[in-house]
Amino acid sequence: MYGAQHLHEFGGLPAVDFQHTTDAGSRPAADAVAWRVSVDPYGDDEESRPWEDEFADFLSMVDPAGVRALIIGQWGEAYEENSSVPISLVIAAADRLTSLEAVFVGDLESEQAEITWIEQSDVTALLTAYPALTEFGVRGGTDLVFPPTGHEHLRSLTVQAGGLPVEVVRGVLDSELPALERLDLWLGVSAYDGNTEVTDLAPLLSGTRFPRLRHLGLRNSELQNEIAAAVASAPVVARLATLDLSNGTLGDEGAAALLEGQPLTHLDELDLHHHFLTEAMERRVRSALEPHGVRVDLSERNEPWGGRGVEGRYTAVSE
């Protein structure tokens, strides 16, 4: 297993760490990058300053009216302090961050806090405060709150978790997001409160939600075979350009179900990386789709731990 990594880009822009000690002449233009605001609670006195102080410096040193993408990184000891403080501060700055189009909450890598240690809160308050957002993401499922919400302009939504509570999934699927084109859900494992069942995805798979959806990611799940079988006959697939079932426990069973279901030859891409397919099944998937122009990602083929078959399969990101 490996942990989550820092975002390298967000909102179509390269991710850059804001540092209040950097000379002003060395900083990129406010609208040229996705700004990550983070602190190190374990650093020296200069590094371990409160997140609110770092964010205040960010607003004074970078033209807030030009900022297009903001990444909330480490805000303290994330396994003890939830995300409510940075979220409230970003909301309070809505009259200054007038060009903000993309926000990500919780961009911590595993060395800072394992994904299941990240304490979240009600992140939908940001969607309410920024009605012009087009992209929103969050990492960490612990105490994550996502009640049904509405947003007219959001085109991309990502929720990354080692275990995603079903209440969050239901909140997302009950939300009114008419412009949504990309949805990525990391469902995770039951050992870390990932209690979503395939039946909970029925409103999404039926195609009755999110009429503009073109990319669907149902990823990082210990139920990847069952999800693949459900997707195989799901009406939503017919209007997708890309389907992502990566990072989970997908084996030959799930891949066979996909191939035996509805045609997938209309897809631009099928992402199955981090999987447990045999080489024979890999060849079968490629031969069924690649001649039709479908890009197929079958990288990172894994073997079960200890040769224990299905019981030894693991998701890419759990703890």
CSV table of C-alpha atoms in Angstrom, one decimal:
chain,number,residue,atom,x,y,z
A,1,MET,CA,0.0,0.0,0.0
A,2,TYR,CA,1.0,3.6,-0.5
A,3,GLY,CA,-0.3,6.8,0.9
A,4,ALA,CA,-1.8,9.8,-0.8
A,5,GLN,CA,0.6,12.2,-2.3
A,6,HIS,CA,0.6,16.0,-2.6
A,7,LEU,CA,-1.3,17.4,-5.6
A,8,HIS,CA,1.1,18.4,-8.4
A,9,GLU,CA,-1.6,20.4,-10.2
A,10,PHE,CA,-5.1,21.6,-9.4
A,11,GLY,CA,-7.7,23.6,-11.3
A,12,GLY,CA,-5.6,23.1,-14.4
A,13,LEU,CA,-2.6,25.0,-12.8
A,14,PRO,CA,0.6,23.7,-11.3
A,15,ALA,CA,0.5,23.5,-7.5
A,16,VAL,CA,3.0,25.8,-5.6
A,17,ASP,CA,3.5,26.1,-1.9
A,18,PHE,CA,3.0,29.6,-0.5
A,19,GLN,CA,5.8,30.6,1.8
A,20,HIS,CA,5.7,33.9,3.6
A,21,THR,CA,9.5,34.0,3.8
A,22,THR,CA,9.8,34.0,0.0
A,23,ASP,CA,10.9,37.2,-1.7
A,24,ALA,CA,8.0,38.9,-3.4
A,25,GLY,CA,9.9,39.1,-6.7
A,26,SER,CA,10.3,35.3,-6.7
A,27,ARG,CA,6.6,34.5,-6.4
A,28,PRO,CA,4.6,33.6,-9.5
A,29,ALA,CA,1.6,35.7,-10.5
A,30,ALA,CA,-1.5,35.2,-8.4
A,31,ASP,CA,-3.4,33.6,-11.3
A,32,ALA,CA,-0.6,31.5,-12.6
A,33,VAL,CA,-0.6,28.7,-10.0
A,34,ALA,CA,-2.7,26.8,-7.5
A,35,TRP,CA,-1.6,28.1,-4.2
A,36,ARG,CA,-1.1,25.6,-1.3
A,37,VAL,CA,-1.2,27.1,2.1
A,38,SER,CA,0.2,24.8,4.8
A,39,VAL,CA,2.0,24.9,8.1
A,40,ASP,CA,4.2,22.4,9.8
A,41,PRO,CA,3.1,21.8,13.5
A,42,TYR,CA,6.4,19.9,14.1
A,43,GLY,CA,8.8,22.5,12.6
A,44,ASP,CA,10.7,25.2,14.3
A,45,ASP,CA,9.0,28.3,15.7
A,46,GLU,CA,9.0,30.0,12.2
A,47,GLU,CA,7.5,26.9,10.5
A,48,SER,CA,5.0,25.9,13.2
A,49,ARG,CA,3.0,29.2,13.2
A,50,PRO,CA,-0.8,28.9,13.2
A,51,TRP,CA,-2.5,28.3,9.8
A,52,GLU,CA,-4.5,31.5,10.2
A,53,ASP,CA,-1.3,33.5,10.4
A,54,GLU,CA,0.0,31.9,7.2
A,55,PHE,CA,-3.3,32.5,5.4
A,56,ALA,CA,-3.3,36.1,6.6
A,57,ASP,CA,0.1,36.6,5.1
A,58,PHE,CA,-1.0,34.8,1.9
A,59,LEU,CA,-3.9,37.3,1.5
A,60,SER,CA,-1.5,40.3,2.1
A,61,MET,CA,1.4,39.1,-0.1
A,62,VAL,CA,-0.5,37.5,-3.0
A,63,ASP,CA,-3.1,39.5,-4.8
A,64,PRO,CA,-6.2,37.7,-3.5
A,65,ALA,CA,-8.4,39.1,-6.4
A,66,GLY,CA,-6.2,37.2,-8.9
A,67,VAL,CA,-6.1,33.8,-7.1
A,68,ARG,CA,-7.9,31.2,-9.2
A,69,ALA,CA,-7.1,28.0,-7.3
A,70,LEU,CA,-6.5,27.4,-3.6
A,71,ILE,CA,-5.3,24.3,-1.8
A,72,ILE,CA,-5.7,24.0,1.9
A,73,GLY,CA,-2.8,21.9,3.1
A,74,GLN,CA,-1.8,20.9,6.6
A,75,TRP,CA,-3.5,23.2,9.1
A,76,GLY,CA,-2.0,21.7,12.3
A,77,GLU,CA,-2.1,18.3,13.8
A,78,ALA,CA,-4.8,17.1,11.4
A,79,TYR,CA,-5.6,14.0,13.4
A,80,GLU,CA,-6.7,16.2,16.4
A,81,GLU,CA,-7.8,19.5,14.7
A,82,ASN,CA,-10.5,19.3,12.1
A,83,SER,CA,-10.7,21.4,9.0
A,84,SER,CA,-13.4,23.8,10.3
A,85,VAL,CA,-10.9,26.6,11.1
A,86,PRO,CA,-9.2,26.9,7.7
A,87,ILE,CA,-12.6,26.5,6.0
A,88,SER,CA,-14.1,29.3,8.1
A,89,LEU,CA,-11.1,31.6,7.3
A,90,VAL,CA,-11.4,30.9,3.5
A,91,ILE,CA,-15.1,31.6,3.7
A,92,ALA,CA,-14.5,34.9,5.5
A,93,ALA,CA,-12.2,35.9,2.7
A,94,ALA,CA,-14.8,35.4,0.0
A,95,ASP,CA,-15.1,39.1,-0.6
A,96,ARG,CA,-11.4,39.2,-1.4
A,97,LEU,CA,-10.9,35.9,-3.3
A,98,THR,CA,-13.2,37.1,-6.0
A,99,SER,CA,-11.7,35.0,-8.9
A,100,LEU,CA,-11.6,31.7,-7.0
A,101,GLU,CA,-12.6,28.8,-9.2
A,102,ALA,CA,-11.1,25.8,-7.5
A,103,VAL,CA,-10.6,24.7,-3.9
A,104,PHE,CA,-9.1,21.5,-2.4
A,105,VAL,CA,-9.4,20.8,1.4
A,106,GLY,CA,-6.8,18.5,3.0
A,107,ASP,CA,-3.9,18.1,0.7
A,108,LEU,CA,-1.8,16.2,3.2
A,109,GLU,CA,0.6,13.4,2.2
A,110,SER,CA,1.1,10.3,4.3
A,111,GLU,CA,4.2,11.6,6.0
A,112,GLN,CA,2.1,14.4,7.4
A,113,ALA,CA,-1.0,12.3,8.3
A,114,GLU,CA,-2.4,9.1,6.9
A,115,ILE,CA,-5.5,9.7,4.9
A,116,THR,CA,-7.7,8.1,7.6
A,117,TRP,CA,-6.3,10.4,10.3
A,118,ILE,CA,-7.3,13.6,8.6
A,119,GLU,CA,-10.1,15.2,10.6
A,120,GLN,CA,-12.6,16.9,8.3
A,121,SER,CA,-15.8,18.8,8.9
A,122,ASP,CA,-18.7,20.2,6.8
A,123,VAL,CA,-17.0,21.1,3.6
A,124,THR,CA,-20.1,22.1,1.7
A,125,ALA,CA,-20.0,25.5,3.4
A,126,LEU,CA,-17.3,26.4,0.9
A,127,LEU,CA,-19.6,25.6,-2.0
A,128,THR,CA,-22.2,27.9,-0.6
A,129,ALA,CA,-19.7,30.8,0.0
A,130,TYR,CA,-18.2,30.5,-3.5
A,131,PRO,CA,-21.0,30.1,-6.1
A,132,ALA,CA,-18.6,30.5,-9.0
A,133,LEU,CA,-16.4,27.4,-8.1
A,134,THR,CA,-16.0,25.0,-10.9
A,135,GLU,CA,-13.7,22.4,-9.2
A,136,PHE,CA,-13.8,21.1,-5.6
A,137,GLY,CA,-11.9,18.4,-3.8
A,138,VAL,CA,-11.4,17.0,-0.4
A,139,ARG,CA,-9.1,14.4,1.2
A,140,GLY,CA,-10.0,12.5,4.3
A,141,GLY,CA,-13.2,10.8,5.4
A,142,THR,CA,-13.1,11.0,9.2
A,143,ASP,CA,-15.9,13.2,10.4
A,144,LEU,CA,-16.4,14.4,6.8
A,145,VAL,CA,-19.9,16.1,6.4
A,146,PHE,CA,-21.4,16.5,3.0
A,147,PRO,CA,-25.1,17.1,3.3
A,148,PRO,CA,-27.1,17.4,0.0
A,149,THR,CA,-26.3,20.8,-1.5
A,150,GLY,CA,-26.8,22.7,-4.6
A,151,HIS,CA,-24.3,24.5,-6.9
A,152,GLU,CA,-25.0,25.8,-10.4
A,153,HIS,CA,-21.4,25.9,-11.7
A,154,LEU,CA,-19.4,23.0,-10.2
A,155,ARG,CA,-18.0,20.9,-13.0
A,156,SER,CA,-15.6,18.6,-11.0
A,157,LEU,CA,-16.0,17.0,-7.6
A,158,THR,CA,-13.4,14.7,-6.0
A,159,VAL,CA,-13.7,13.0,-2.6
A,160,GLN,CA,-10.6,11.0,-1.5
A,161,ALA,CA,-10.8,8.7,1.4
A,162,GLY,CA,-9.3,5.5,2.9
A,163,GLY,CA,-12.9,4.8,4.0
A,164,LEU,CA,-15.8,6.9,2.8
A,165,PRO,CA,-18.9,6.9,5.0
A,166,VAL,CA,-22.1,6.1,3.2
A,167,GLU,CA,-23.7,9.3,4.5
A,168,VAL,CA,-21.2,11.3,2.5
A,169,VAL,CA,-21.9,9.3,-0.7
A,170,ARG,CA,-25.6,9.8,-0.2
A,171,GLY,CA,-25.1,13.5,0.3
A,172,VAL,CA,-23.1,13.8,-2.9
A,173,LEU,CA,-25.6,11.8,-4.9
A,174,ASP,CA,-28.6,13.8,-3.5
A,175,SER,CA,-26.9,17.1,-4.4
A,176,GLU,CA,-28.2,19.3,-7.2
A,177,LEU,CA,-25.1,19.8,-9.4
A,178,PRO,CA,-26.4,20.4,-13.0
A,179,ALA,CA,-23.0,21.4,-14.4
A,180,LEU,CA,-21.1,18.4,-13.0
A,181,GLU,CA,-18.9,16.7,-15.6
A,182,ARG,CA,-16.4,14.8,-13.4
A,183,LEU,CA,-17.0,12.8,-10.3
A,184,ASP,CA,-14.3,10.9,-8.4
A,185,LEU,CA,-15.1,8.9,-5.3
A,186,TRP,CA,-12.5,7.0,-3.4
A,187,LEU,CA,-14.7,4.5,-1.5
A,188,GLY,CA,-12.0,2.8,0.6
A,189,VAL,CA,-12.4,-0.1,3.0
A,190,SER,CA,-14.7,-1.1,5.8
A,191,ALA,CA,-11.9,-1.2,8.4
A,192,TYR,CA,-11.8,2.6,8.0
A,193,ASP,CA,-15.5,3.3,7.9
A,194,GLY,CA,-15.9,2.8,4.2
A,195,ASN,CA,-19.4,1.3,4.6
A,196,THR,CA,-20.8,2.2,1.2
A,197,GLU,CA,-22.5,-0.7,-0.6
A,198,VAL,CA,-23.0,-1.0,-4.3
A,199,THR,CA,-26.8,-0.5,-3.8
A,200,ASP,CA,-26.0,3.0,-2.4
A,201,LEU,CA,-24.6,3.9,-5.9
A,202,ALA,CA,-27.9,3.1,-7.7
A,203,PRO,CA,-29.0,6.7,-8.2
A,204,LEU,CA,-25.7,7.5,-9.8
A,205,LEU,CA,-25.5,4.3,-11.9
A,206,SER,CA,-29.0,4.7,-13.1
A,207,GLY,CA,-28.0,7.8,-15.0
A,208,THR,CA,-30.7,10.0,-13.4
A,209,ARG,CA,-28.2,12.2,-11.6
A,210,PHE,CA,-25.8,14.7,-13.0
A,211,PRO,CA,-27.0,15.0,-16.7
A,212,ARG,CA,-23.6,16.4,-17.9
A,213,LEU,CA,-21.4,13.7,-16.4
A,214,ARG,CA,-18.6,12.6,-18.7
A,215,HIS,CA,-16.1,11.2,-16.3
A,216,LEU,CA,-16.9,8.7,-13.5
A,217,GLY,CA,-14.4,7.4,-10.9
A,218,LEU,CA,-15.5,4.8,-8.4
A,219,ARG,CA,-12.0,4.0,-7.1
A,220,ASN,CA,-9.9,2.6,-4.3
A,221,SER,CA,-12.6,0.1,-3.1
A,222,GLU,CA,-12.4,-3.3,-1.6
A,223,LEU,CA,-15.7,-3.9,-3.5
A,224,GLN,CA,-14.1,-3.2,-6.9
A,225,ASN,CA,-15.4,-6.5,-8.5
A,226,GLU,CA,-18.9,-5.8,-7.4
A,227,ILE,CA,-18.7,-2.2,-8.6
A,228,ALA,CA,-17.4,-3.4,-11.9
A,229,ALA,CA,-20.3,-5.9,-12.3
A,230,ALA,CA,-22.9,-3.1,-11.5
A,231,VAL,CA,-21.2,-0.7,-13.9
A,232,ALA,CA,-21.4,-3.3,-16.6
A,233,SER,CA,-25.1,-2.8,-17.0
A,234,ALA,CA,-25.4,0.8,-15.6
A,235,PRO,CA,-27.2,3.3,-17.9
A,236,VAL,CA,-24.8,6.1,-16.9
A,237,VAL,CA,-21.9,4.4,-18.8
A,238,ALA,CA,-23.4,5.1,-22.2
A,239,ARG,CA,-22.7,8.9,-21.8
A,240,LEU,CA,-19.3,8.6,-20.2
A,241,ALA,CA,-16.0,9.4,-22.0
A,242,THR,CA,-13.8,8.1,-19.2
A,243,LEU,CA,-14.4,5.4,-16.6
A,244,ASP,CA,-12.0,5.0,-13.7
A,245,LEU,CA,-12.2,1.8,-11.5
A,246,SER,CA,-8.5,2.0,-10.4
A,247,ASN,CA,-6.7,1.6,-7.1
A,248,GLY,CA,-9.0,-1.1,-5.8
A,249,THR,CA,-9.2,-4.9,-5.6
A,250,LEU,CA,-10.3,-5.6,-9.1
A,251,GLY,CA,-9.6,-9.1,-10.3
A,252,ASP,CA,-10.5,-11.3,-13.3
A,253,GLU,CA,-14.1,-11.6,-12.0
A,254,GLY,CA,-14.7,-7.9,-12.2
A,255,ALA,CA,-12.9,-7.5,-15.5
A,256,ALA,CA,-14.9,-10.3,-17.1
A,257,ALA,CA,-18.2,-8.7,-15.9
A,258,LEU,CA,-17.2,-5.5,-17.6
A,259,LEU,CA,-16.4,-7.2,-20.9
A,260,GLU,CA,-19.6,-9.3,-20.8
A,261,GLY,CA,-21.8,-6.2,-20.1
A,262,GLN,CA,-22.7,-3.3,-22.3
A,263,PRO,CA,-20.2,-2.2,-25.0
A,264,LEU,CA,-17.4,0.0,-23.7
A,265,THR,CA,-16.0,0.8,-27.1
A,266,HIS,CA,-17.4,4.4,-27.0
A,267,LEU,CA,-15.0,5.3,-24.1
A,268,ASP,CA,-12.0,7.4,-24.6
A,269,GLU,CA,-10.3,5.8,-21.6
A,270,LEU,CA,-10.8,2.9,-19.2
A,271,ASP,CA,-8.5,3.2,-16.1
A,272,LEU,CA,-7.9,0.0,-14.2
A,273,HIS,CA,-4.5,0.7,-12.8
A,274,HIS,CA,-3.6,-1.0,-9.5
A,275,HIS,CA,-5.4,-4.3,-10.1
A,276,PHE,CA,-5.1,-8.0,-9.6
A,277,LEU,CA,-5.8,-9.2,-13.1
A,278,THR,CA,-4.0,-12.2,-14.6
A,279,GLU,CA,-1.9,-11.6,-17.7
A,280,ALA,CA,-4.4,-13.5,-19.7
A,281,MET,CA,-7.2,-11.2,-18.6
A,282,GLU,CA,-5.1,-8.2,-19.3
A,283,ARG,CA,-4.7,-9.4,-22.9
A,284,ARG,CA,-8.4,-10.0,-23.1
A,285,VAL,CA,-9.3,-6.5,-22.0
A,286,ARG,CA,-6.8,-4.9,-24.3
A,287,SER,CA,-7.9,-6.9,-27.3
A,288,ALA,CA,-11.5,-6.1,-26.7
A,289,LEU,CA,-11.1,-2.3,-26.4
A,290,GLU,CA,-7.8,-1.0,-27.7
A,291,PRO,CA,-8.6,-1.8,-31.4
A,292,HIS,CA,-11.6,0.6,-31.0
A,293,GLY,CA,-9.4,3.4,-29.9
A,294,VAL,CA,-10.0,3.1,-26.1
A,295,ARG,CA,-7.0,3.9,-24.0
A,296,VAL,CA,-6.7,1.2,-21.3
A,297,ASP,CA,-4.5,1.7,-18.2
A,298,LEU,CA,-3.6,-1.7,-16.8
A,299,SER,CA,-0.4,-0.6,-15.0
A,300,GLU,CA,0.5,-1.7,-11.5
A,301,ARG,CA,-0.6,-5.3,-11.6
A,302,ASN,CA,-0.4,-6.7,-8.1
A,303,GLU,CA,-0.2,-10.1,-6.4
A,304,PRO,CA,-2.3,-10.8,-3.3
A,305,TRP,CA,-0.5,-10.6,0.0
A,306,GLY,CA,1.0,-14.0,0.9
A,307,GLY,CA,-0.7,-15.6,-2.1
A,308,ARG,CA,-4.0,-15.6,-0.3
A,309,GLY,CA,-6.2,-15.1,-3.3
A,310,VAL,CA,-9.1,-12.7,-3.0
A,311,GLU,CA,-8.6,-12.3,0.7
A,312,GLY,CA,-5.1,-11.0,0.1
A,313,ARG,CA,-6.1,-8.2,-2.3
A,314,TYR,CA,-5.7,-4.6,-1.1
A,315,THR,CA,-6.6,-1.1,-2.1
A,316,ALA,CA,-3.9,1.4,-3.1
A,317,VAL,CA,-4.8,3.8,-0.3
A,318,SER,CA,-6.4,2.7,2.9
A,319,GLU,CA,-4.7,3.9,6.2
